XYZ file of C-alpha atoms in Angstrom:
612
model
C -56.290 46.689 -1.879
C -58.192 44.535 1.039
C -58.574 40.854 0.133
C -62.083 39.690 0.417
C -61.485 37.817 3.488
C -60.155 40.458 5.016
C -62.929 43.291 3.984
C -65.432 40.135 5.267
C -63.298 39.967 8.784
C -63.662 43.441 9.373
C -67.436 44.090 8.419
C -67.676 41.110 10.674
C -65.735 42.635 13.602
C -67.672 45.912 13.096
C -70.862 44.056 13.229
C -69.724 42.664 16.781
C -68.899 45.761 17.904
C -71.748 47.616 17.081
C -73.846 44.670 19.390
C -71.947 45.224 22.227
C -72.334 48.928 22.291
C -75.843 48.811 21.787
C -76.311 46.019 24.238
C -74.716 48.508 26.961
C -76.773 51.380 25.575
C -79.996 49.141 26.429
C -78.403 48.051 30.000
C -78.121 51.658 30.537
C -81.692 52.392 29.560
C -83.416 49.715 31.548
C -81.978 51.836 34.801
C -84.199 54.372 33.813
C -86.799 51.976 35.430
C -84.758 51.968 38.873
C -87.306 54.144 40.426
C -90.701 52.203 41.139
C -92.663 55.283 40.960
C -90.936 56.105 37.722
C -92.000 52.817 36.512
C -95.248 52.544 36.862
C -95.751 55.659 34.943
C -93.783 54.471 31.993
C -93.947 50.925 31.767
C -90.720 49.570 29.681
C -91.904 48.804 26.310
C -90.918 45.331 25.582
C -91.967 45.979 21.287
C -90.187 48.999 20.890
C -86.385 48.438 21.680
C -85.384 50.522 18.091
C -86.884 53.867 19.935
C -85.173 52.872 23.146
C -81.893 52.780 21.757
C -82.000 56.332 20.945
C -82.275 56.672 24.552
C -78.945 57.783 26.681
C -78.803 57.603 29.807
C -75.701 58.714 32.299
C -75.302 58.099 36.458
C -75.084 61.591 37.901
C -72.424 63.455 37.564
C -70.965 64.419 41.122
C -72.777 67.852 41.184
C -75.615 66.366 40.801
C -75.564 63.997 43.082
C -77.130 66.363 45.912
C -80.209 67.688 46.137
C -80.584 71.247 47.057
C -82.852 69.653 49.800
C -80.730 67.440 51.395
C -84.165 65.570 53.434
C -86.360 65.311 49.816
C -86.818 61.968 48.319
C -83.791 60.246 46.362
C -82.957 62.229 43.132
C -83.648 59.925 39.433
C -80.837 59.764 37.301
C -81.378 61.890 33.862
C -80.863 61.104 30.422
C -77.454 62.075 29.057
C -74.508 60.627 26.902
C -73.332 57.985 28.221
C -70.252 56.171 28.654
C -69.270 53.430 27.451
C -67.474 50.341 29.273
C -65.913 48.219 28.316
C -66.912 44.902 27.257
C -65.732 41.549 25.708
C -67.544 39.757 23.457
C -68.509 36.566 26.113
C -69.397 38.651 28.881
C -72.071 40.520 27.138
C -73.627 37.645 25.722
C -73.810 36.585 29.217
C -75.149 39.708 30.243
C -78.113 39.145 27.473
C -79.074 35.960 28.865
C -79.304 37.056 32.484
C -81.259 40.487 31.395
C -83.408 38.033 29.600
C -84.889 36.454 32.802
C -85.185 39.554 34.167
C -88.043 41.843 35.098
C -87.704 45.702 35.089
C -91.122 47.678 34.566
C -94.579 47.404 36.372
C -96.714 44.759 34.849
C -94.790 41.537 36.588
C -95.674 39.462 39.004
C -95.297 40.489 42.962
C -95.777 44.255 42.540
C -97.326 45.473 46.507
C -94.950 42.653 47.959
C -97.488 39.980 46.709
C -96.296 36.662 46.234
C -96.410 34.593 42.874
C -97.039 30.896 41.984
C -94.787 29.198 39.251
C -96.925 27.570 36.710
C -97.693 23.774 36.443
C -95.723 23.614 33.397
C -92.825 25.098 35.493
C -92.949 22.872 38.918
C -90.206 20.705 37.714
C -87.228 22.891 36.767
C -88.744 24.926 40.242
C -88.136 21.688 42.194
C -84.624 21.234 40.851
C -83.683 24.777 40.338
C -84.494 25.579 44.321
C -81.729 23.539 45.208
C -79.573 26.026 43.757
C -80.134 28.549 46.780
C -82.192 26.792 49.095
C -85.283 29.399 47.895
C -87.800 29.530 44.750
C -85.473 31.061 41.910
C -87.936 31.220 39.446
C -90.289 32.691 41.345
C -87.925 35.410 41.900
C -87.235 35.424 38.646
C -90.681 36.346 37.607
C -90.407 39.398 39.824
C -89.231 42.267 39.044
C -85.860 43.397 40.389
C -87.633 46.899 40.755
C -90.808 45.530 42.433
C -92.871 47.879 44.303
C -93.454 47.561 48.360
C -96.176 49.331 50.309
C -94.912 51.837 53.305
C -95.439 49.134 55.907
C -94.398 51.718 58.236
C -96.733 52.911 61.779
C -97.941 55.596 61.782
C -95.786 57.072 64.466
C -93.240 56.263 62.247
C -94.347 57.844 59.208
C -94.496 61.256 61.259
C -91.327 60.774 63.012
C -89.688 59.806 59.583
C -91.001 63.417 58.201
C -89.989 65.238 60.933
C -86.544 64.142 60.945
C -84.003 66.172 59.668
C -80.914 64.152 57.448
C -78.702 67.248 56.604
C -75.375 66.675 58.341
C -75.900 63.430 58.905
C -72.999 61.262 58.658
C -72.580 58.882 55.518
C -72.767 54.924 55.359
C -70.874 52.544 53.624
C -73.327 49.751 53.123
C -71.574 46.093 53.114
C -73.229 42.964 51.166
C -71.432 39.558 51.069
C -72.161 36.804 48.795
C -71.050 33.727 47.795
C -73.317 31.876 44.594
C -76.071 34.232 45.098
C -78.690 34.019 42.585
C -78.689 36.663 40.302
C -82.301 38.319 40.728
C -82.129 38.058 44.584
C -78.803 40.001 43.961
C -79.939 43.158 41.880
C -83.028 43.376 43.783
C -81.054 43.760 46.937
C -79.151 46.543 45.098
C -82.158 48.055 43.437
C -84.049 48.326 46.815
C -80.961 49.951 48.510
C -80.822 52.826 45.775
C -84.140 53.001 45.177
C -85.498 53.836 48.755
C -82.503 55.565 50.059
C -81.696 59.000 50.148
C -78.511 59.681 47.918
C -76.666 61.830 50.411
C -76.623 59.637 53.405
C -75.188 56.321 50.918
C -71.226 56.874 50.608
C -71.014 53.681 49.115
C -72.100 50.046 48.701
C -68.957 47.537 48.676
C -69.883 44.068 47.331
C -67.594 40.926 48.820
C -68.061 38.396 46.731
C -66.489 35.282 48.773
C -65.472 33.140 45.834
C -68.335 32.256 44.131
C -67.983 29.804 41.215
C -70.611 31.024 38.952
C -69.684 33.017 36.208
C -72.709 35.621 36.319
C -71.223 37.046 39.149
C -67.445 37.928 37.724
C -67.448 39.525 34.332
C -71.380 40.320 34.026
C -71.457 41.805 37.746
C -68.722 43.614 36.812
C -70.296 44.992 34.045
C -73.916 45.760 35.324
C -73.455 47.344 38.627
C -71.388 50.115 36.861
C -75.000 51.708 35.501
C -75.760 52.451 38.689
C -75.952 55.883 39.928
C -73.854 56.077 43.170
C -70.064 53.772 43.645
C -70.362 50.189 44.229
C -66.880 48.248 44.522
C -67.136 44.594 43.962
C -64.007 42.312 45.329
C -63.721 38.805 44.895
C -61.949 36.981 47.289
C -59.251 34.499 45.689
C -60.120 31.801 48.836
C -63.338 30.932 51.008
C -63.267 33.015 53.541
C -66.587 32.730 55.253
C -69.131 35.525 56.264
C -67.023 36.624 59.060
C -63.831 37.318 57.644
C -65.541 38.176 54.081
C -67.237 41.536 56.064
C -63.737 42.408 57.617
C -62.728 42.911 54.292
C -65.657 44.896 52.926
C -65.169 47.051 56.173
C -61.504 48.022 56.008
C -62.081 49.378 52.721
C -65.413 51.687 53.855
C -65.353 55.078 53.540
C -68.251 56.074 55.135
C -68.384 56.928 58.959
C -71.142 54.485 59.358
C -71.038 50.675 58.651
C -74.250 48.717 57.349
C -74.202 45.450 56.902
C -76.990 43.732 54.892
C -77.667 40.098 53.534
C -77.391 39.661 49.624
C -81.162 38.558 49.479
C -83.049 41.814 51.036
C -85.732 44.415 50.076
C -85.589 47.395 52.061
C -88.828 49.729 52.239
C -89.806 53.545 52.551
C -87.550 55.207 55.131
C -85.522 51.965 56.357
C -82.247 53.993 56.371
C -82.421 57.200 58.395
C -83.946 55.833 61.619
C -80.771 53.803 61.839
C -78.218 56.159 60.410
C -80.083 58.927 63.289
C -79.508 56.635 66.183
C -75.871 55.490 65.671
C -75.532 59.463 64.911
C -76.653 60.315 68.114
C -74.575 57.714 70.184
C -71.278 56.153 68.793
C -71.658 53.718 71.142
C -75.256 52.397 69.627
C -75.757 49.468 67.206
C -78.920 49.551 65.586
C -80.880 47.040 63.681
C -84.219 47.248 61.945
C -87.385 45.062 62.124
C -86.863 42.026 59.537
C -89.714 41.287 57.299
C -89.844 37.493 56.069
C -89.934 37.290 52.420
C -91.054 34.045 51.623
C -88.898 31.156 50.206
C -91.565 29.892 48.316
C -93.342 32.684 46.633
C -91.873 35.874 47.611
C -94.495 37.360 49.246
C -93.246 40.034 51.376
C -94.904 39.228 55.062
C -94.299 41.714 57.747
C -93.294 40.656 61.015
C -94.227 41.912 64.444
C -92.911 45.407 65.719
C -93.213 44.179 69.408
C -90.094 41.269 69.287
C -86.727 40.961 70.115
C -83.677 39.118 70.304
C -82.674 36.322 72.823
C -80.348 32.602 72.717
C -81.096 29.748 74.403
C -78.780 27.537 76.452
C -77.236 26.202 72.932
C -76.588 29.821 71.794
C -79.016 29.603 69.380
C -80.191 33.013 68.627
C -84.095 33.029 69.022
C -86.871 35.869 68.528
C -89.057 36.374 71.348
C -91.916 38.764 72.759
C -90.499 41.979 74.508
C -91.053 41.816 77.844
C -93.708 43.932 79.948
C -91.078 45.969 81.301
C -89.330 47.269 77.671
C -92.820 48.117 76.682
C -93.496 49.894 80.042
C -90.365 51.715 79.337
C -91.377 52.774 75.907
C -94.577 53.697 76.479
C -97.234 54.195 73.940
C -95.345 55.477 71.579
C -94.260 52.957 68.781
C -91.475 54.571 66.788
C -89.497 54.179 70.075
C -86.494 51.539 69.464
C -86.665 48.546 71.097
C -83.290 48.298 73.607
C -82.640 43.854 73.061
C -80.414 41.639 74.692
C -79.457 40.094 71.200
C -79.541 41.037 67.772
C -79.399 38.358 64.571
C -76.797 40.032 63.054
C -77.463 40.017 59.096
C -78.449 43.172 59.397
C -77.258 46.539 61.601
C -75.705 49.834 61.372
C -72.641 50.773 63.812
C -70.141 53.182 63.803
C -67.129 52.020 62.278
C -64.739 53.316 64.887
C -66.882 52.002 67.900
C -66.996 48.748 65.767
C -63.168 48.767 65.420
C -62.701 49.674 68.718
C -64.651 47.064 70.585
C -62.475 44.182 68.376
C -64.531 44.305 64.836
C -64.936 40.486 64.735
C -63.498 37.605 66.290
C -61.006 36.496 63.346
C -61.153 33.116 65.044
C -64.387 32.247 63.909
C -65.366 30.186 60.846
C -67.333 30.716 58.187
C -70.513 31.881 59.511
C -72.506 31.201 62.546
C -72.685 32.852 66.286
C -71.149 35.724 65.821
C -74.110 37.577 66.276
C -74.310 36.662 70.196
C -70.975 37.455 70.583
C -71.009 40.844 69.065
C -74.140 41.520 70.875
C -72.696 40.041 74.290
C -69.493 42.517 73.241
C -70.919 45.281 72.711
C -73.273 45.150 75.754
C -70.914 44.516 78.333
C -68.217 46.896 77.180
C -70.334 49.974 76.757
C -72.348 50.189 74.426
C -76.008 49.816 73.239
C -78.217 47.555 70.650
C -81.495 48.569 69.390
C -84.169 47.532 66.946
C -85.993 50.346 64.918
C -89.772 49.707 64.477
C -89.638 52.472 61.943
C -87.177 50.423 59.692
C -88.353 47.705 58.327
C -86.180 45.115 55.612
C -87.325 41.698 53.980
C -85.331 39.074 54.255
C -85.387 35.872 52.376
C -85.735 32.744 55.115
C -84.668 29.748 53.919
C -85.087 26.708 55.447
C -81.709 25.195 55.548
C -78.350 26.324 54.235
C -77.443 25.489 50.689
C -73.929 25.924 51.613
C -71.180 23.417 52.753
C -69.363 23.951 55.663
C -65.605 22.445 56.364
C -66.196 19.383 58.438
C -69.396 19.788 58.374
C -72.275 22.280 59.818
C -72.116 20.961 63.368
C -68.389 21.268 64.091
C -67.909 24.830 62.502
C -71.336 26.095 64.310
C -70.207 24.401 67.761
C -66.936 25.995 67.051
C -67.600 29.306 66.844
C -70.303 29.141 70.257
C -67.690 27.747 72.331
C -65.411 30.518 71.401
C -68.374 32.580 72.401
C -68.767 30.848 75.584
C -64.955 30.493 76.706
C -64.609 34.646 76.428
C -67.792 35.816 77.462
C -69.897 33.889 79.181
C -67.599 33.174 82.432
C -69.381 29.894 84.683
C -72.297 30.768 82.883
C -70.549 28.869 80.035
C -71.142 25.492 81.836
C -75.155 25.804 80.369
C -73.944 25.560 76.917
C -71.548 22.854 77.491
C -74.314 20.945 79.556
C -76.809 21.235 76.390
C -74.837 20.676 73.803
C -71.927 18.260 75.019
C -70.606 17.294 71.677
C -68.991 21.041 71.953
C -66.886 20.281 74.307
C -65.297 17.586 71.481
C -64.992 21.000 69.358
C -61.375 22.641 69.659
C -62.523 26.388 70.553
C -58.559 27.603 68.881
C -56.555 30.225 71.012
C -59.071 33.029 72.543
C -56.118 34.607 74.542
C -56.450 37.542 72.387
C -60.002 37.913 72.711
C -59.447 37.743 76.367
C -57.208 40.038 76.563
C -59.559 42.237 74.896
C -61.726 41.692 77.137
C -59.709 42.787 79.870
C -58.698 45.607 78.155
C -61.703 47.099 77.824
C -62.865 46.800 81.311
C -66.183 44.706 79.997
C -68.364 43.809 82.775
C -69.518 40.252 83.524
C -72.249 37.970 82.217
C -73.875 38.278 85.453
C -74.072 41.712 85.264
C -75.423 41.005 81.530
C -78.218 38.800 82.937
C -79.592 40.559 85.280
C -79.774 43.969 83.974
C -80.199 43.596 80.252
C -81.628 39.897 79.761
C -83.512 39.078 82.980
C -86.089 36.882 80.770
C -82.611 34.454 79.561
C -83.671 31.421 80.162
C -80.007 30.978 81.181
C -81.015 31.867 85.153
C -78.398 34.418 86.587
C -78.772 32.496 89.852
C -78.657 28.722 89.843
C -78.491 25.876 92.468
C -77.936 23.140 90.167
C -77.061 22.060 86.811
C -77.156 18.679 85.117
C -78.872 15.681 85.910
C -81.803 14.831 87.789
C -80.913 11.255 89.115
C -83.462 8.822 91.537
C -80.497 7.695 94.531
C -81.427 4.251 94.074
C -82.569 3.189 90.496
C -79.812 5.773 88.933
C -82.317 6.477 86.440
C -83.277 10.221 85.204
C -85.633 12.872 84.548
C -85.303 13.224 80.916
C -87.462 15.166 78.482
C -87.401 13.361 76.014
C -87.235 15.855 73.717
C -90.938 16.908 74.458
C -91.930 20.219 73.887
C -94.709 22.419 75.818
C -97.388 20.939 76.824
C -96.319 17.056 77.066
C -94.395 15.464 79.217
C -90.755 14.175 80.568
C -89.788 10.689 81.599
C -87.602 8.612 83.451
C -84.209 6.945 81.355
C -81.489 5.264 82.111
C -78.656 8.084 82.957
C -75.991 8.531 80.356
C -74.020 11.734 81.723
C -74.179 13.549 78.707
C -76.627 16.268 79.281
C -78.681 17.523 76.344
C -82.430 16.009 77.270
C -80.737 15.369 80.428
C -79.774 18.952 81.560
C -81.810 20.447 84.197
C -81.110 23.824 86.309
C -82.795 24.172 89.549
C -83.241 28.329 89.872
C -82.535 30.553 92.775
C -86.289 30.841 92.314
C -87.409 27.538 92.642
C -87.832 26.443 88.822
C -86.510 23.557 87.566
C -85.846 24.483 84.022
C -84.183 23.053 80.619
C -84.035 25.579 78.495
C -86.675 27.639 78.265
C -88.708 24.818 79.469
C -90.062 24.224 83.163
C -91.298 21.456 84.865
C -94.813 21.906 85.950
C -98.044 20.539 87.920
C -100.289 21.370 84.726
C -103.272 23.014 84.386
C -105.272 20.191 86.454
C -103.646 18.258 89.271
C -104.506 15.412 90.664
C -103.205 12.401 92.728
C -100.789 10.432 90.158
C -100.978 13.194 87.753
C -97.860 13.006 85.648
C -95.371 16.347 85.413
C -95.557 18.756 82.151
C -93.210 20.777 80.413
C -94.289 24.360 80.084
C -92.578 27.344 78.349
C -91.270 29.680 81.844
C -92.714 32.714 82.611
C -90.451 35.925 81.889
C -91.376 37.867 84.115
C -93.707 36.585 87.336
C -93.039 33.687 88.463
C -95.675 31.166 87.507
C -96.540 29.193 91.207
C -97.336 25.902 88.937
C -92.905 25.934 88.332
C -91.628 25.811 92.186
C -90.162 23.417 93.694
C -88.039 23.137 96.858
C -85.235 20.344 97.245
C -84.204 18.940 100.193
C -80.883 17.495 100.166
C -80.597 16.018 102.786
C -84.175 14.061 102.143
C -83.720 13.689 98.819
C -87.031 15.281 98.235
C -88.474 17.933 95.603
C -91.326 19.237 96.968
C -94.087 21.121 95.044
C -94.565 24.398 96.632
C -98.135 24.825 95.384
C -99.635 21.610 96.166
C -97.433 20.063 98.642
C -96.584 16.570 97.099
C -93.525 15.475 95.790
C -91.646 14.542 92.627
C -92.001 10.647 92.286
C -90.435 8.212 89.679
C -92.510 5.986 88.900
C -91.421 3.811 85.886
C -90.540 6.016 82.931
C -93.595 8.838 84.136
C -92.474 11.761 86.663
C -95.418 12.313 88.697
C -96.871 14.006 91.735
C -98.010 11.808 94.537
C -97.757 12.269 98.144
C -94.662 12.589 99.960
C -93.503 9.378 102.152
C -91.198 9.383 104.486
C -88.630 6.477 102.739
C -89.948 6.414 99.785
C -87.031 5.203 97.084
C -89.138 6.808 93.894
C -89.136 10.290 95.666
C -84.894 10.369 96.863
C -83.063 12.692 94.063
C -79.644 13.766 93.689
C -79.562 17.059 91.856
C -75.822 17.241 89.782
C -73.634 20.434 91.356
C -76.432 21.545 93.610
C -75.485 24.289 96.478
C -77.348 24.814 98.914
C -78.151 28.675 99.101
């Protein structure tokens, strides 16, 4: 005969148990809502969770998970038994408490990729909560994880998209790391991916999670992306690895031919994944990235960004967007579902074939945490063969934040610097002299062995950064040939031309010399500019007698006359090819004035000039 106790204990126990199973029974339901066009015909009725527990929904079975069309839209999961996981008792209250500020249905905020504003009564735990990620999370979390998104596609690439054929297509292993992502940002990456994708080209998506300390993204991670309809491995990494090292992992275990690697705080749209998938298809040797969106840090509006830029660095190997050149868009014609062939791609984002990505040396292992190994996969894979693209007709939000909210070891600077000059020291041969000359503290930076990656180089018979620069990047404004670079120096104060960290439009000055570089770097061109950065000096739009020097963003393609200058060495003169007067110091202006035989404020020394 049972005690009371113990008949209380086990009614107690049973009670428990009976939660838990219908907790996972609603999880299960609310995937029923995965589909956005499912949703908005059945909104999720927030009153009526008795009916919904009679509800049972499965992922597909294997057999199922084909359509008999392999190019129709992504099959819905149906309603059947499902199974159960298992649970303990703390991680599904956790789960309950994320799913509560969480947003399924139609009928939330940002549906169309609108943006939201957090009410008054809310700005304060917004302030402090945006700290957590370095983006709005309650704004995110008043959107739902399922939102809807207009096609935002052309209309070239709406008809390309239905005329392409998928069947036979090889399948992708799509690769997410994380470390303390929020949790909405998180599942709406996820429910994007299997929303708008079609099931037979996803093989998998394989979560790193690169030790995170916040418990939503263990046990209750664990727990919820098992509802989902296709296989999604999660790892956690037992030490900080960094992004680098993090996607090495995620990649050695993929399955699928292709690799695609995506940030943890996306939305991809209608037909973002067969334009790439096609392309690498079609040549091994291609990399292929899509057009990224901006969804906004603020209020998660979903802005789309222009079809007609690409990828370039400037001399501190910062990657930088830019307008395609005249001559791509000659090349492409008038038709805009044409990819976009760019020098450089920003690298949270592509598709590549994982045994062209093994081949050509994966990543450098060398590099830390996160930072510049975009350029230096995109100088790689240029210069040893291969190919990188940007798809108009795939388009992905991406959430831009501001600044980091992670902390580096030793700090931002040193691991960022770090990982350039590694970039620089393999690949960019003397061109490596620009970076050094802009951003001098590098050169303070221990780079670590590159041997290997040198002998990698060599291995593959890559060309030479030369050969980079003048037949993929001709716009750089690193100039493939160069006279000079470094300082600008008057023979007789020792003063020099210095911008001043000006920007287009205003103009340099004259400081004492400190040999460092940085505002002090200057590269006279084979062409006549003299250039730091992607700045040139220039007469101005009106000259005049006196007039004082501006700094002007350098043409890309013809040679604006307003940039040329010709240096005598011997002289010590720079001489203004349009309007014949010469470069003159004059206390801390650089002006134009007329050329005098003598004359102290017109005698420069330009640092490692050669004459041509």
């Amino acid at each position: 005969m049972l005690s009371v106790g113990g008949g209380r204990s086990a009614v107690c126990r049973a009670v428990i148990a009976t939660s838990i199973v219908w907790l996972l029974i609603d999880v299960v339901i609310l995937f029923y809502y995965l589909d956005p066009s499912t949703s908005q015909q059945q909104p999720f009725p927030e009153d009526n969770r008795i009916l919904n527990r009679a509800r049972r929904i499965e992922p597909l079975p294997p057999a199922a998970q084909h359509d008999s069309d392999p190019d129709a839209h992504p099959i819905q999961p149906e309603k059947q038994e499902k199974q159960v996981y298992p649970v303990d008792k703390e991680t599904a209250n956790q789960l309950r408490k994320l799913m509560e500020t969480q947003a399924f249905g139609p009928g939330y905020h940002g549906q169309g990729g609108t943006g939201v504003t957090v009410p008054e009564d809310k700005k304060t735990i917004k302030e402090k909560r945006f700290l957590e990620n370095q983006f709005n999370v309650v704004a995110s979390e008043m959107i739902s994880v399922n939102r809807t998104l207009p096609d935002y596609r052309s209309d070239a690439c709406r008809t390309s998209g239905n005329n392409l054929k998928t069947a036979g297509m090889p399948k992708t292993s799509i690769i997410i790391v994380f470390h303390n992502e929020a949790w909405t940002t998180l599942l709406r990456t996820l429910h994007s991916v299997i929303n708008r994708s079609p099931r037979h080209l996803l093989e998998e998506i394989i979560l790193v999670d690169d030790k995170s300390d916040r418990d939503y993204l263990v046990k209750p991670l664990d727990s919820y992306i098992k509802m989902f309809p296709i296989p999604i491995h999660l790892v956690h990494l037992e030490n900080r690895s960094g992004l680098i090292r993090a996607r090495l992992t995620g990649s050695e275990m993929a399955k699928g031919k292709i690799l695609l690697f995506l940030d943890a705080h996306v939305e991809v749209t209608d037909g973002w994944l067969e334009p790439l998938v096609s392309r690498v298809a079609e040549d091994r040797k291609r990399v292929v990235a899509p057009i990224i969106d901006v969804i906004s840090d603020d209020t998660f509006e979903y802005v789309t960004a222009s079809e007609t830029t690409w990828g370039g660095f400037n001399w501190h190997l910062n990657f930088r967007w830019y307008a395609v050149p005249k001559r791509e868009l000659n090349r492409r014609g008038s038709d805009r579902s044409m990819p976009i062939q760019t020098p450089t791609i920003a690298g949270g984002l592509f598709a590549i074939d994982k045994q062209f990505f093994y081949d050509i040396g994966s990543y450098d292992e060398g590099m830390q945490v996160w930072g510049g190994e975009n350029l230096e996969i995109s100088f790689r894979v240029w210069m040893c063969g291969g190919s990188l693209e940007i798809h108009p007709c795939s388009r992905v939000g991406h959430v831009f934040r501001k600044q980091t909210p992670y902390t580096f070891p030793g700090g931002t600077a040193k691991v960022i610097h770090h990982n350039a000059a590694r970039t620089a020291e393999v690949w960019m041969d003397e061109y490596k002299a620009f970076f050094y000359k802009m951003v001098p503290a590098a050169r303070n930076v221990e780079a670590g062995d590159v041997s290997e990656r040198k002998k990698l180089r060599e291995t593959l018979q890559c060309k030479s950064f030369k050969w980079y620069l003048e037949n993929i990047y001709p716009e750089a404004p690193l100039p493939a040939d160069f006279r000079s670079l470094g300082a600008i120096v008057n023979r007789f104060t020792e003063k020099c031309v210095d911008t001043n960290g000006k920007k287009d439009g205003q103009a340099p000055g004259i400081q004492a010399c400190h040999g460092a570089g940085g505002n002090q770097a200057w590269s006279l061109t084979g062409k006549g500019e003299i250039r730091s950065d992607d700045l040139c000096l220039s007469s101005g739009h009106v000259y005049q007698i006196g007039s004082e020097l501006k700094l002007e963003r350098c043409s890309v393609s013809k040679i604006n006359v307003k940039h040329v200058f010709v240096f005598d060495d011997q002289a010590g003169t720079l001489l203004h090819k349009k309007t014949g007067k010469c470069v003159t110091g004059a206390d801390q202006r650089v002006t134009l004035d007329e050329c005098g035989l003598g004359r102290k404020d017109q005698m420069w020394q330009l640092e490692g000039y050669q004459s041509p």
